[in-house]
Amino acid sequence: FAQNKEDLRERILVKLEVTEKKENVRESKAVDTKQILISTVMAMGAFTPTLIQLRAKLIDNFELLFAKKETLFSRFLEALRKALGLRKKERVCEINIVDQKTGATQHETIYVTQFMYDLEKKIKSFNVIATRSSEYTKIESAPEDTILSFVNKQLSEIQSLFTIINALDIHFKNSVEGMNKARIKGLKIDLEALRNSIINVNKKRGEYVSIREEAEQLKKLGINNV
């Protein structure tokens, strides 16, 4: 009821007015694609314990496989080679690999000594990742394309190794005879663990490739922060 009621009313209304605040839109940081790729590399360290288990079982199974082929004469020849300083005769194993997509069978010759040597090298390679030894820093400091090539190569080789060991598991069970057959060590559980690790790494690699492609597309559009 005051004479300046209009002025007072305006002041009160101003105080009661809800001011809409503009939300500060935070700029999202650019995705660190290299870190995603490094996590893919680190996931390959999980191959190590499984491969160690498989190696130990393969050694035993190969011994059982070739035990039936050793005769008194062959042992004499081996002793003679050793005495003369000659190389030990290479053990050879013929296996059948079935293509899961086509069902076609492929025959492959496994030179046991070389195969086990390559397996040992592969274990050491993945152990570098698992333990993050000094050699691992070389991988981590490499450019993304180099690391991706490394991941692709290792995955291709481990998948091939999986296929061969799976075929060997079948070969051992079909070829070892007599009392030794019961002593064959099954590889299925270890192979399943290896398969799961491969799937996990493949998934991480796929995520990396997808995010990187998306980031590159947005960059082309002039959007640097994604």
PDB file of N, CA and C in Angstrom, residues 57-58 61-62 64-65 68 93 95 165-178 180-191:
ATOM      1  N   LYS A  57      52.376 -80.874 -20.838  1.00  0.00           N
ATOM      2  CA  LYS A  57      51.578 -82.038 -21.234  1.00  0.00           C
ATOM      3  C   LYS A  57      52.009 -82.571 -22.601  1.00  0.00           C
ATOM      4  N   LEU A  58      52.361 -81.661 -23.500  1.00  0.00           N
ATOM      5  CA  LEU A  58      52.810 -82.084 -24.830  1.00  0.00           C
ATOM      6  C   LEU A  58      54.101 -82.902 -24.741  1.00  0.00           C
ATOM      7  N   ASN A  61      53.135 -86.328 -23.596  1.00  0.00           N
ATOM      8  CA  ASN A  61      52.371 -87.050 -24.609  1.00  0.00           C
ATOM      9  C   ASN A  61      53.235 -87.467 -25.801  1.00  0.00           C
ATOM     10  N   PHE A  62      54.175 -86.632 -26.186  1.00  0.00           N
ATOM     11  CA  PHE A  62      55.084 -87.006 -27.274  1.00  0.00           C
ATOM     12  C   PHE A  62      55.946 -88.206 -26.873  1.00  0.00           C
ATOM     13  N   LEU A  64      55.099 -90.589 -24.857  1.00  0.00           N
ATOM     14  CA  LEU A  64      54.230 -91.772 -24.926  1.00  0.00           C
ATOM     15  C   LEU A  64      53.957 -92.161 -26.378  1.00  0.00           C
ATOM     16  N   LEU A  65      53.827 -91.157 -27.241  1.00  0.00           N
ATOM     17  CA  LEU A  65      53.546 -91.419 -28.660  1.00  0.00           C
ATOM     18  C   LEU A  65      54.691 -92.160 -29.320  1.00  0.00           C
ATOM     19  N   LYS A  68      56.230 -96.426 -28.340  1.00  0.00           N
ATOM     20  CA  LYS A  68      55.879 -97.671 -29.021  1.00  0.00           C
ATOM     21  C   LYS A  68      56.754 -97.923 -30.249  1.00  0.00           C
ATOM     22  N   CYS A  93      55.811 -86.129 -36.651  1.00  0.00           N
ATOM     23  CA  CYS A  93      54.439 -86.510 -36.341  1.00  0.00           C
ATOM     24  C   CYS A  93      53.523 -86.009 -37.455  1.00  0.00           C
ATOM     25  N   ILE A  95      49.831 -85.167 -38.640  1.00  0.00           N
ATOM     26  CA  ILE A  95      48.502 -84.916 -38.073  1.00  0.00           C
ATOM     27  C   ILE A  95      47.529 -84.453 -39.146  1.00  0.00           C
ATOM     28  N   ILE A 165      47.687 -77.733 -31.847  1.00  0.00           N
ATOM     29  CA  ILE A 165      47.649 -78.464 -30.575  1.00  0.00           C
ATOM     30  C   ILE A 165      46.338 -79.231 -30.438  1.00  0.00           C
ATOM     31  N   ASN A 166      45.252 -78.642 -30.918  1.00  0.00           N
ATOM     32  CA  ASN A 166      43.963 -79.336 -30.888  1.00  0.00           C
ATOM     33  C   ASN A 166      44.017 -80.609 -31.724  1.00  0.00           C
ATOM     34  N   ALA A 167      44.657 -80.522 -32.894  1.00  0.00           N
ATOM     35  CA  ALA A 167      44.815 -81.703 -33.759  1.00  0.00           C
ATOM     36  C   ALA A 167      45.736 -82.731 -33.111  1.00  0.00           C
ATOM     37  N   LEU A 168      46.760 -82.262 -32.425  1.00  0.00           N
ATOM     38  CA  LEU A 168      47.677 -83.167 -31.718  1.00  0.00           C
ATOM     39  C   LEU A 168      46.959 -83.912 -30.603  1.00  0.00           C
ATOM     40  N   ASP A 169      46.061 -83.228 -29.921  1.00  0.00           N
ATOM     41  CA  ASP A 169      45.290 -83.860 -28.844  1.00  0.00           C
ATOM     42  C   ASP A 169      44.523 -85.066 -29.387  1.00  0.00           C
ATOM     43  N   ILE A 170      43.906 -84.889 -30.539  1.00  0.00           N
ATOM     44  CA  ILE A 170      43.165 -85.986 -31.178  1.00  0.00           C
ATOM     45  C   ILE A 170      44.124 -87.075 -31.625  1.00  0.00           C
ATOM     46  N   HIS A 171      45.270 -86.658 -32.170  1.00  0.00           N
ATOM     47  CA  HIS A 171      46.262 -87.612 -32.666  1.00  0.00           C
ATOM     48  C   HIS A 171      46.803 -88.488 -31.540  1.00  0.00           C
ATOM     49  N   PHE A 172      47.101 -87.892 -30.413  1.00  0.00           N
ATOM     50  CA  PHE A 172      47.611 -88.651 -29.266  1.00  0.00           C
ATOM     51  C   PHE A 172      46.599 -89.735 -28.852  1.00  0.00           C
ATOM     52  N   LYS A 173      45.354 -89.338 -28.760  1.00  0.00           N
ATOM     53  CA  LYS A 173      44.315 -90.252 -28.291  1.00  0.00           C
ATOM     54  C   LYS A 173      44.091 -91.409 -29.268  1.00  0.00           C
ATOM     55  N   ASN A 174      44.290 -91.135 -30.554  1.00  0.00           N
ATOM     56  CA  ASN A 174      44.060 -92.172 -31.575  1.00  0.00           C
ATOM     57  C   ASN A 174      45.289 -93.032 -31.843  1.00  0.00           C
ATOM     58  N   SER A 175      46.475 -92.520 -31.557  1.00  0.00           N
ATOM     59  CA  SER A 175      47.700 -93.207 -31.968  1.00  0.00           C
ATOM     60  C   SER A 175      48.420 -93.958 -30.850  1.00  0.00           C
ATOM     61  N   VAL A 176      48.297 -93.475 -29.619  1.00  0.00           N
ATOM     62  CA  VAL A 176      48.969 -94.162 -28.511  1.00  0.00           C
ATOM     63  C   VAL A 176      48.183 -95.415 -28.151  1.00  0.00           C
ATOM     64  N   GLU A 177      48.890 -96.512 -27.999  1.00  0.00           N
ATOM     65  CA  GLU A 177      48.227 -97.794 -27.772  1.00  0.00           C
ATOM     66  C   GLU A 177      48.629 -98.408 -26.441  1.00  0.00           C
ATOM     67  N   GLY A 178      47.918 -99.486 -26.117  1.00  0.00           N
ATOM     68  CA  GLY A 178      48.263-100.268 -24.930  1.00  0.00           C
ATOM     69  C   GLY A 178      48.071 -99.500 -23.630  1.00  0.00           C
ATOM     70  N   ASN A 180      49.879 -97.303 -22.349  1.00  0.00           N
ATOM     71  CA  ASN A 180      50.226 -95.885 -22.443  1.00  0.00           C
ATOM     72  C   ASN A 180      49.029 -94.995 -22.780  1.00  0.00           C
ATOM     73  N   LYS A 181      48.011 -95.597 -23.401  1.00  0.00           N
ATOM     74  CA  LYS A 181      46.839 -94.812 -23.806  1.00  0.00           C
ATOM     75  C   LYS A 181      46.170 -94.150 -22.604  1.00  0.00           C
ATOM     76  N   ALA A 182      46.114 -94.868 -21.492  1.00  0.00           N
ATOM     77  CA  ALA A 182      45.484 -94.332 -20.279  1.00  0.00           C
ATOM     78  C   ALA A 182      46.326 -93.228 -19.643  1.00  0.00           C
ATOM     79  N   ARG A 183      47.580 -93.143 -20.033  1.00  0.00           N
ATOM     80  CA  ARG A 183      48.489 -92.149 -19.446  1.00  0.00           C
ATOM     81  C   ARG A 183      48.522 -90.837 -20.234  1.00  0.00           C
ATOM     82  N   ILE A 184      47.840 -90.842 -21.389  1.00  0.00           N
ATOM     83  CA  ILE A 184      47.797 -89.628 -22.204  1.00  0.00           C
ATOM     84  C   ILE A 184      47.112 -88.507 -21.421  1.00  0.00           C
ATOM     85  N   LYS A 185      47.704 -87.336 -21.438  1.00  0.00           N
ATOM     86  CA  LYS A 185      47.139 -86.195 -20.732  1.00  0.00           C
ATOM     87  C   LYS A 185      46.260 -85.380 -21.683  1.00  0.00           C
ATOM     88  N   GLY A 186      44.992 -85.280 -21.314  1.00  0.00           N
ATOM     89  CA  GLY A 186      44.057 -84.516 -22.139  1.00  0.00           C
ATOM     90  C   GLY A 186      44.376 -83.031 -22.155  1.00  0.00           C
ATOM     91  N   LEU A 187      44.130 -82.415 -23.300  1.00  0.00           N
ATOM     92  CA  LEU A 187      44.481 -81.005 -23.469  1.00  0.00           C
ATOM     93  C   LEU A 187      43.251 -80.101 -23.603  1.00  0.00           C
ATOM     94  N   LYS A 188      42.057 -80.682 -23.557  1.00  0.00           N
ATOM     95  CA  LYS A 188      40.838 -79.937 -23.836  1.00  0.00           C
ATOM     96  C   LYS A 188      40.612 -78.766 -22.890  1.00  0.00           C
ATOM     97  N   ILE A 189      40.799 -78.977 -21.595  1.00  0.00           N
ATOM     98  CA  ILE A 189      40.561 -77.902 -20.621  1.00  0.00           C
ATOM     99  C   ILE A 189      41.511 -76.732 -20.876  1.00  0.00           C
ATOM    100  N   ASP A 190      42.784 -77.050 -21.117  1.00  0.00           N
ATOM    101  CA  ASP A 190      43.779 -76.002 -21.381  1.00  0.00           C
ATOM    102  C   ASP A 190      43.497 -75.303 -22.707  1.00  0.00           C
ATOM    103  N   LEU A 191      43.058 -76.084 -23.693  1.00  0.00           N
ATOM    104  CA  LEU A 191      42.729 -75.496 -24.991  1.00  0.00           C
ATOM    105  C   LEU A 191      41.521 -74.566 -24.878  1.00  0.00           C
TER     106      LEU A 191
END
